[in-house]
Amino acid sequence: MVLGVSAAHPWRIIVALIVQKYGGSSVADAESIKRVAKRIVDARRAGDDVVVAVSAMGDTTDELLDLASQVAPIPAPRELDMLLSSGERISMALLAMAIHSMGFEARSFTGSQAGMITDATHGAARIVDVTPVRLREALDEGAIVIVAGFQGFNRDTRDITTLGRGGSDTTAVALAAALKADVCEIYSDVDGIFTADPRIVPRARKLNTVTTEEMLELAANGAKVLYIRAVEYARRHGVLIHARSTFSSSEGTYVLDETRHAALQQQGDGMEEPIVAGVATDLGQAKITVIGVPDVPGKAAEIFKIVAKSGANVDMIVQNVSAAATGRADISFTLPKADAPLALKALSGEQGSVGFESLVHDDQIGKLSVVGAGMRTHSGVSATLFEALSVLGVNIEMISTSEIRISVVVRADDLAEAARVVHSAYGLDGETEATVHAGTGR
Ligand code: ASP
Ligand code: MG
């Protein structure tokens, strides 16, 4: 709790406003809901105002999706959002009831009641405005506020929308921004953000802090603990995220903007910042190689226009030097595994007009990424990565970099061991093995 006196209203004591988000695994059954209710009540008892965003219980969303597919091969997007948004209505009402039985006032609100205004894109709506009038009223009346995560309302279509899988994180961050909360606590079944996935790298350590910039790179490259759109939103609106576990009271990881991070470093213990924040792994990508592309201007444009039209989201791209004898080059790119079939089909259809020789599809690749803001100011970071992989005898198939990230594509079978060795090479290993609850981070 933050106790202070408002300059504008000296007679008024300021309490903290905390937004808490509980993922599906934290409210999977009645017992879990009661445990979460107790946690919320404890925060309220400490004097803070509490707003909660909650996900659907356990695997409810998957079960609803499954049901939908049993009645229609391609369910209408509007109806699917009606259906899926019901999952969060169940958990929010149950949570409010559980809080009532502990003698506290709580009120639940759907996304639209909470003023979560989105665009009209069913299944992947973006939040365009938050008008939490009813939430403020409820808070002013001393109630704990519970909001259904993952959903909103579009003003033009007047329909319910959902934000995409894992969208409750975004609900929580958007509420925290709109209500100017002091912190947005994101509760799941893991202890925080780790230097690597502890299920793959047992010596992974929990980070005390990570910058939003690093978190975005980690999330975009395979780390699943925080939902990427939520981190983007937090970065844009300066929301402080605290990712922590529902099952313990220890501190998790603070996700901070660079200004806050720098301030913390200054007043910190003078310990030097590690150059690398973490190692992310991703087995979700495939590689397509377009062989024998005529080495003339415009061919890359043709190829990637075709790929884009198929709806695929291209990640890395590599073109080799063309052979002088043939005047042809190979272009390889990676994309999500699920996007590969459509991209291949689209490319095959245009083989004649583009004039390439053949296509190779490889879904046995793994992507390893090393992320750290310290890369901006330190040299030799990539050399350490390549050296570690070379000692291990792992072949690098593709390389890409950003200002604060280096990624390589290796064989899928090599990924786990490569991650362990690289983690070690950057001095990230903890003294002991991380306790792994079979957590999903949801
Ligand atoms: N219930 C939704 C899902 O499973 C939203 C969330 O969990 O954040 O994707
Ligand atoms: Mg869920």
Tab-separated table of N, CA and C in Angstrom, residues 161-256:
chain	number	residue	atom	x	y	z
A	161	THR	N	-16.834	-8.538	-28.811
A	161	THR	CA	-15.625	-9.004	-29.495
A	161	THR	C	-14.726	-9.730	-28.490
A	162	THR	N	-13.780	-10.512	-29.006
A	162	THR	CA	-12.730	-11.036	-28.121
A	162	THR	C	-11.371	-10.609	-28.674
A	163	LEU	N	-10.379	-10.613	-27.767
A	163	LEU	CA	-9.082	-9.991	-28.070
A	163	LEU	C	-8.046	-10.954	-28.624
A	164	GLY	N	-8.415	-12.222	-28.828
A	164	GLY	CA	-7.417	-13.204	-29.257
A	164	GLY	C	-6.940	-13.997	-28.051
A	165	ARG	N	-6.444	-15.215	-28.318
A	165	ARG	CA	-6.047	-16.117	-27.241
A	165	ARG	C	-5.040	-15.441	-26.306
A	166	GLY	N	-5.259	-15.651	-25.011
A	166	GLY	CA	-4.371	-15.050	-24.023
A	166	GLY	C	-4.674	-13.580	-23.771
A	167	GLY	N	-5.807	-13.105	-24.294
A	167	GLY	CA	-6.101	-11.670	-24.280
A	167	GLY	C	-6.404	-11.057	-22.924
A	168	SER	N	-6.587	-11.873	-21.895
A	168	SER	CA	-6.888	-11.288	-20.578
A	168	SER	C	-5.727	-10.456	-20.033
A	169	ASP	N	-4.514	-10.799	-20.418
A	169	ASP	CA	-3.363	-9.972	-20.022
A	169	ASP	C	-3.561	-8.543	-20.522
A	170	THR	N	-4.030	-8.445	-21.778
A	170	THR	CA	-4.233	-7.114	-22.362
A	170	THR	C	-5.358	-6.380	-21.642
A	171	THR	N	-6.418	-7.096	-21.295
A	171	THR	CA	-7.504	-6.471	-20.527
A	171	THR	C	-6.941	-5.841	-19.259
A	172	ALA	N	-6.130	-6.612	-18.548
A	172	ALA	CA	-5.589	-6.135	-17.270
A	172	ALA	C	-4.727	-4.889	-17.473
A	173	VAL	N	-3.847	-4.932	-18.463
A	173	VAL	CA	-2.951	-3.799	-18.693
A	173	VAL	C	-3.751	-2.570	-19.138
A	174	ALA	N	-4.766	-2.784	-19.978
A	174	ALA	CA	-5.586	-1.660	-20.443
A	174	ALA	C	-6.363	-1.048	-19.277
A	175	LEU	N	-6.841	-1.873	-18.374
A	175	LEU	CA	-7.536	-1.350	-17.193
A	175	LEU	C	-6.561	-0.561	-16.323
A	176	ALA	N	-5.362	-1.110	-16.151
A	176	ALA	CA	-4.358	-0.431	-15.330
A	176	ALA	C	-4.024	0.936	-15.917
A	177	ALA	N	-3.927	1.000	-17.249
A	177	ALA	CA	-3.617	2.282	-17.900
A	177	ALA	C	-4.773	3.261	-17.710
A	178	ALA	N	-5.991	2.806	-17.959
A	178	ALA	CA	-7.146	3.704	-17.905
A	178	ALA	C	-7.411	4.193	-16.484
A	179	LEU	N	-7.161	3.332	-15.502
A	179	LEU	CA	-7.448	3.700	-14.106
A	179	LEU	C	-6.217	4.287	-13.419
A	180	LYS	N	-5.111	4.414	-14.167
A	180	LYS	CA	-3.842	4.903	-13.623
A	180	LYS	C	-3.438	4.117	-12.386
A	181	ALA	N	-3.487	2.813	-12.508
A	181	ALA	CA	-3.138	1.933	-11.389
A	181	ALA	C	-1.645	2.040	-11.088
A	182	ASP	N	-1.283	1.754	-9.846
A	182	ASP	CA	0.124	1.802	-9.464
A	182	ASP	C	0.895	0.622	-10.029
A	183	VAL	N	0.208	-0.514	-10.134
A	183	VAL	CA	0.869	-1.695	-10.657
A	183	VAL	C	-0.177	-2.636	-11.245
A	184	CYS	N	0.245	-3.400	-12.254
A	184	CYS	CA	-0.625	-4.418	-12.833
A	184	CYS	C	0.018	-5.766	-12.546
A	185	GLU	N	-0.575	-6.508	-11.612
A	185	GLU	CA	0.001	-7.807	-11.229
A	185	GLU	C	-0.610	-8.903	-12.088
A	186	ILE	N	0.240	-9.623	-12.804
A	186	ILE	CA	-0.258	-10.696	-13.662
A	186	ILE	C	0.094	-12.031	-13.018
A	187	TYR	N	-0.949	-12.709	-12.522
A	187	TYR	CA	-0.760	-13.966	-11.795
A	187	TYR	C	-0.942	-15.156	-12.724
A	188	SER	N	-0.011	-16.111	-12.623
A	188	SER	CA	-0.161	-17.344	-13.394
A	188	SER	C	0.429	-18.473	-12.562
A	189	ASP	N	0.677	-19.610	-13.197
A	189	ASP	CA	1.222	-20.735	-12.438
A	189	ASP	C	2.746	-20.819	-12.523
A	190	VAL	N	3.394	-19.770	-13.010
A	190	VAL	CA	4.861	-19.725	-12.941
A	190	VAL	C	5.295	-18.515	-12.112
A	191	ASP	N	6.529	-18.569	-11.604
A	191	ASP	CA	6.975	-17.583	-10.616
A	191	ASP	C	7.345	-16.214	-11.175
A	192	GLY	N	7.456	-16.109	-12.486
A	192	GLY	CA	7.850	-14.830	-13.079
A	192	GLY	C	8.454	-15.082	-14.442
A	193	ILE	N	9.292	-14.144	-14.880
A	193	ILE	CA	9.975	-14.288	-16.163
A	193	ILE	C	11.343	-14.907	-15.882
A	194	PHE	N	11.681	-15.942	-16.603
A	194	PHE	CA	12.949	-16.637	-16.401
A	194	PHE	C	13.937	-16.319	-17.518
A	195	THR	N	15.225	-16.569	-17.226
A	195	THR	CA	16.259	-16.331	-18.235
A	195	THR	C	16.136	-17.310	-19.402
A	196	ALA	N	15.342	-18.375	-19.222
A	196	ALA	CA	15.039	-19.320	-20.300
A	196	ALA	C	13.858	-20.151	-19.810
A	197	ASP	N	13.272	-20.954	-20.676
A	197	ASP	CA	12.182	-21.825	-20.251
A	197	ASP	C	12.754	-22.914	-19.325
A	198	PRO	N	12.382	-22.910	-18.028
A	198	PRO	CA	12.975	-23.853	-17.074
A	198	PRO	C	12.731	-25.317	-17.428
A	199	ARG	N	11.730	-25.571	-18.263
A	199	ARG	CA	11.488	-26.960	-18.669
A	199	ARG	C	12.551	-27.420	-19.661
A	200	ILE	N	13.200	-26.456	-20.312
A	200	ILE	CA	14.252	-26.792	-21.284
A	200	ILE	C	15.631	-26.553	-20.683
A	201	VAL	N	15.755	-25.458	-19.939
A	201	VAL	CA	17.036	-25.110	-19.310
A	201	VAL	C	16.833	-25.133	-17.788
A	202	PRO	N	17.146	-26.262	-17.139
A	202	PRO	CA	16.850	-26.391	-15.700
A	202	PRO	C	17.557	-25.341	-14.837
A	203	ARG	N	18.680	-24.821	-15.316
A	203	ARG	CA	19.408	-23.820	-14.526
A	203	ARG	C	18.921	-22.388	-14.777
A	204	ALA	N	17.794	-22.254	-15.430
A	204	ALA	CA	17.249	-20.915	-15.680
A	204	ALA	C	16.967	-20.220	-14.357
A	205	ARG	N	17.154	-18.906	-14.325
A	205	ARG	CA	16.906	-18.125	-13.109
A	205	ARG	C	15.742	-17.185	-13.321
A	206	LYS	N	15.043	-16.898	-12.238
A	206	LYS	CA	13.986	-15.903	-12.323
A	206	LYS	C	14.627	-14.523	-12.370
A	207	LEU	N	14.153	-13.665	-13.257
A	207	LEU	CA	14.668	-12.301	-13.335
A	207	LEU	C	13.913	-11.427	-12.342
A	208	ASN	N	14.611	-10.528	-11.663
A	208	ASN	CA	13.910	-9.577	-10.792
A	208	ASN	C	13.249	-8.483	-11.616
A	209	THR	N	13.981	-8.030	-12.631
A	209	THR	CA	13.423	-7.013	-13.524
A	209	THR	C	13.802	-7.337	-14.959
A	210	VAL	N	12.986	-6.856	-15.879
A	210	VAL	CA	13.297	-6.953	-17.301
A	210	VAL	C	12.653	-5.719	-17.928
A	211	THR	N	13.274	-5.167	-18.972
A	211	THR	CA	12.649	-3.987	-19.587
A	211	THR	C	11.552	-4.437	-20.546
A	212	THR	N	10.596	-3.552	-20.804
A	212	THR	CA	9.501	-3.907	-21.723
A	212	THR	C	10.073	-4.245	-23.099
A	213	GLU	N	11.143	-3.546	-23.465
A	213	GLU	CA	11.765	-3.785	-24.765
A	213	GLU	C	12.312	-5.211	-24.860
A	214	GLU	N	13.023	-5.631	-23.798
A	214	GLU	CA	13.552	-6.993	-23.782
A	214	GLU	C	12.408	-8.008	-23.734
A	215	MET	N	11.389	-7.693	-22.943
A	215	MET	CA	10.262	-8.606	-22.807
A	215	MET	C	9.564	-8.810	-24.140
A	216	LEU	N	9.451	-7.742	-24.925
A	216	LEU	CA	8.813	-7.855	-26.239
A	216	LEU	C	9.606	-8.783	-27.142
A	217	GLU	N	10.929	-8.649	-27.126
A	217	GLU	CA	11.762	-9.523	-27.961
A	217	GLU	C	11.662	-10.971	-27.481
A	218	LEU	N	11.681	-11.159	-26.154
A	218	LEU	CA	11.577	-12.526	-25.620
A	218	LEU	C	10.239	-13.134	-26.015
A	219	ALA	N	9.153	-12.368	-25.845
A	219	ALA	CA	7.817	-12.888	-26.142
A	219	ALA	C	7.664	-13.163	-27.642
A	220	ALA	N	8.220	-12.286	-28.472
A	220	ALA	CA	8.081	-12.467	-29.920
A	220	ALA	C	8.899	-13.658	-30.407
A	221	ASN	N	9.843	-14.099	-29.597
A	221	ASN	CA	10.723	-15.175	-30.039
A	221	ASN	C	10.550	-16.454	-29.246
A	222	GLY	N	9.388	-16.624	-28.672
A	222	GLY	CA	9.052	-17.922	-28.095
A	222	GLY	C	8.704	-17.945	-26.626
A	223	ALA	N	9.071	-16.914	-25.835
A	223	ALA	CA	8.729	-16.934	-24.414
A	223	ALA	C	7.223	-16.713	-24.274
A	224	LYS	N	6.541	-17.598	-23.527
A	224	LYS	CA	5.084	-17.540	-23.546
A	224	LYS	C	4.458	-16.969	-22.272
A	225	VAL	N	5.280	-16.509	-21.328
A	225	VAL	CA	4.718	-16.112	-20.039
A	225	VAL	C	3.797	-14.906	-20.144
A	226	LEU	N	4.207	-13.892	-20.894
A	226	LEU	CA	3.343	-12.720	-21.050
A	226	LEU	C	2.925	-12.595	-22.506
A	227	TYR	N	1.712	-12.153	-22.693
A	227	TYR	CA	1.127	-12.030	-24.012
A	227	TYR	C	1.671	-10.751	-24.654
A	228	ILE	N	2.149	-10.878	-25.884
A	228	ILE	CA	2.911	-9.788	-26.500
A	228	ILE	C	2.134	-8.477	-26.612
A	229	ARG	N	0.854	-8.590	-26.949
A	229	ARG	CA	0.081	-7.347	-27.091
A	229	ARG	C	-0.051	-6.610	-25.768
A	230	ALA	N	-0.090	-7.375	-24.681
A	230	ALA	CA	-0.196	-6.747	-23.363
A	230	ALA	C	1.079	-5.964	-23.053
A	231	VAL	N	2.229	-6.533	-23.423
A	231	VAL	CA	3.496	-5.853	-23.164
A	231	VAL	C	3.602	-4.597	-24.034
A	232	GLU	N	3.145	-4.710	-25.293
A	232	GLU	CA	3.142	-3.527	-26.172
A	232	GLU	C	2.290	-2.410	-25.566
A	233	TYR	N	1.134	-2.807	-25.076
A	233	TYR	CA	0.208	-1.833	-24.481
A	233	TYR	C	0.844	-1.184	-23.254
A	234	ALA	N	1.476	-2.014	-22.444
A	234	ALA	CA	2.131	-1.503	-21.230
A	234	ALA	C	3.243	-0.535	-21.598
A	235	ARG	N	3.970	-0.874	-22.647
A	235	ARG	CA	5.077	-0.018	-23.078
A	235	ARG	C	4.557	1.336	-23.558
A	236	ARG	N	3.481	1.304	-24.339
A	236	ARG	CA	2.903	2.551	-24.845
A	236	ARG	C	2.343	3.431	-23.739
A	237	HIS	N	1.765	2.810	-22.710
A	237	HIS	CA	1.064	3.589	-21.682
A	237	HIS	C	1.815	3.674	-20.358
A	238	GLY	N	3.039	3.170	-20.318
A	238	GLY	CA	3.827	3.269	-19.098
A	238	GLY	C	3.252	2.497	-17.915
A	239	VAL	N	2.657	1.343	-18.188
A	239	VAL	CA	2.103	0.531	-17.096
A	239	VAL	C	3.205	-0.368	-16.525
A	240	LEU	N	3.296	-0.393	-15.201
A	240	LEU	CA	4.265	-1.258	-14.536
A	240	LEU	C	3.638	-2.646	-14.343
A	241	ILE	N	4.267	-3.671	-14.936
A	241	ILE	CA	3.741	-5.037	-14.809
A	241	ILE	C	4.566	-5.804	-13.779
A	242	HIS	N	3.873	-6.551	-12.938
A	242	HIS	CA	4.556	-7.454	-12.018
A	242	HIS	C	4.023	-8.865	-12.297
A	243	ALA	N	4.843	-9.687	-12.961
A	243	ALA	CA	4.435	-11.048	-13.299
A	243	ALA	C	4.806	-11.964	-12.147
A	244	ARG	N	3.824	-12.631	-11.551
A	244	ARG	CA	4.118	-13.440	-10.366
A	244	ARG	C	3.195	-14.640	-10.264
A	245	SER	N	3.462	-15.502	-9.276
A	245	SER	CA	2.719	-16.747	-9.157
A	245	SER	C	1.549	-16.657	-8.186
A	246	THR	N	0.447	-17.285	-8.560
A	246	THR	CA	-0.721	-17.388	-7.684
A	246	THR	C	-0.433	-18.310	-6.507
A	247	PHE	N	0.549	-19.193	-6.700
A	247	PHE	CA	0.755	-20.246	-5.723
A	247	PHE	C	1.853	-19.942	-4.723
A	248	SER	N	2.405	-18.716	-4.762
A	248	SER	CA	3.380	-18.353	-3.748
A	248	SER	C	3.271	-16.858	-3.501
A	249	SER	N	3.851	-16.417	-2.363
A	249	SER	CA	3.732	-14.991	-2.079
A	249	SER	C	5.031	-14.261	-2.418
A	250	SER	N	6.000	-15.001	-2.984
A	250	SER	CA	7.267	-14.321	-3.269
A	250	SER	C	7.126	-13.400	-4.480
A	251	GLU	N	8.011	-12.423	-4.526
A	251	GLU	CA	7.997	-11.457	-5.607
A	251	GLU	C	8.303	-12.156	-6.926
A	252	GLY	N	7.695	-11.677	-7.982
A	252	GLY	CA	7.965	-12.241	-9.295
A	252	GLY	C	8.932	-11.371	-10.061
A	253	THR	N	8.597	-11.026	-11.287
A	253	THR	CA	9.449	-10.189	-12.131
A	253	THR	C	8.728	-8.888	-12.480
A	254	TYR	N	9.421	-7.759	-12.288
A	254	TYR	CA	8.863	-6.472	-12.703
A	254	TYR	C	9.262	-6.192	-14.144
A	255	VAL	N	8.279	-5.889	-14.969
A	255	VAL	CA	8.540	-5.517	-16.354
A	255	VAL	C	8.413	-3.999	-16.432
A	256	LEU	N	9.537	-3.326	-16.652
A	256	LEU	CA	9.566	-1.867	-16.529
A	256	LEU	C	9.996	-1.180	-17.803
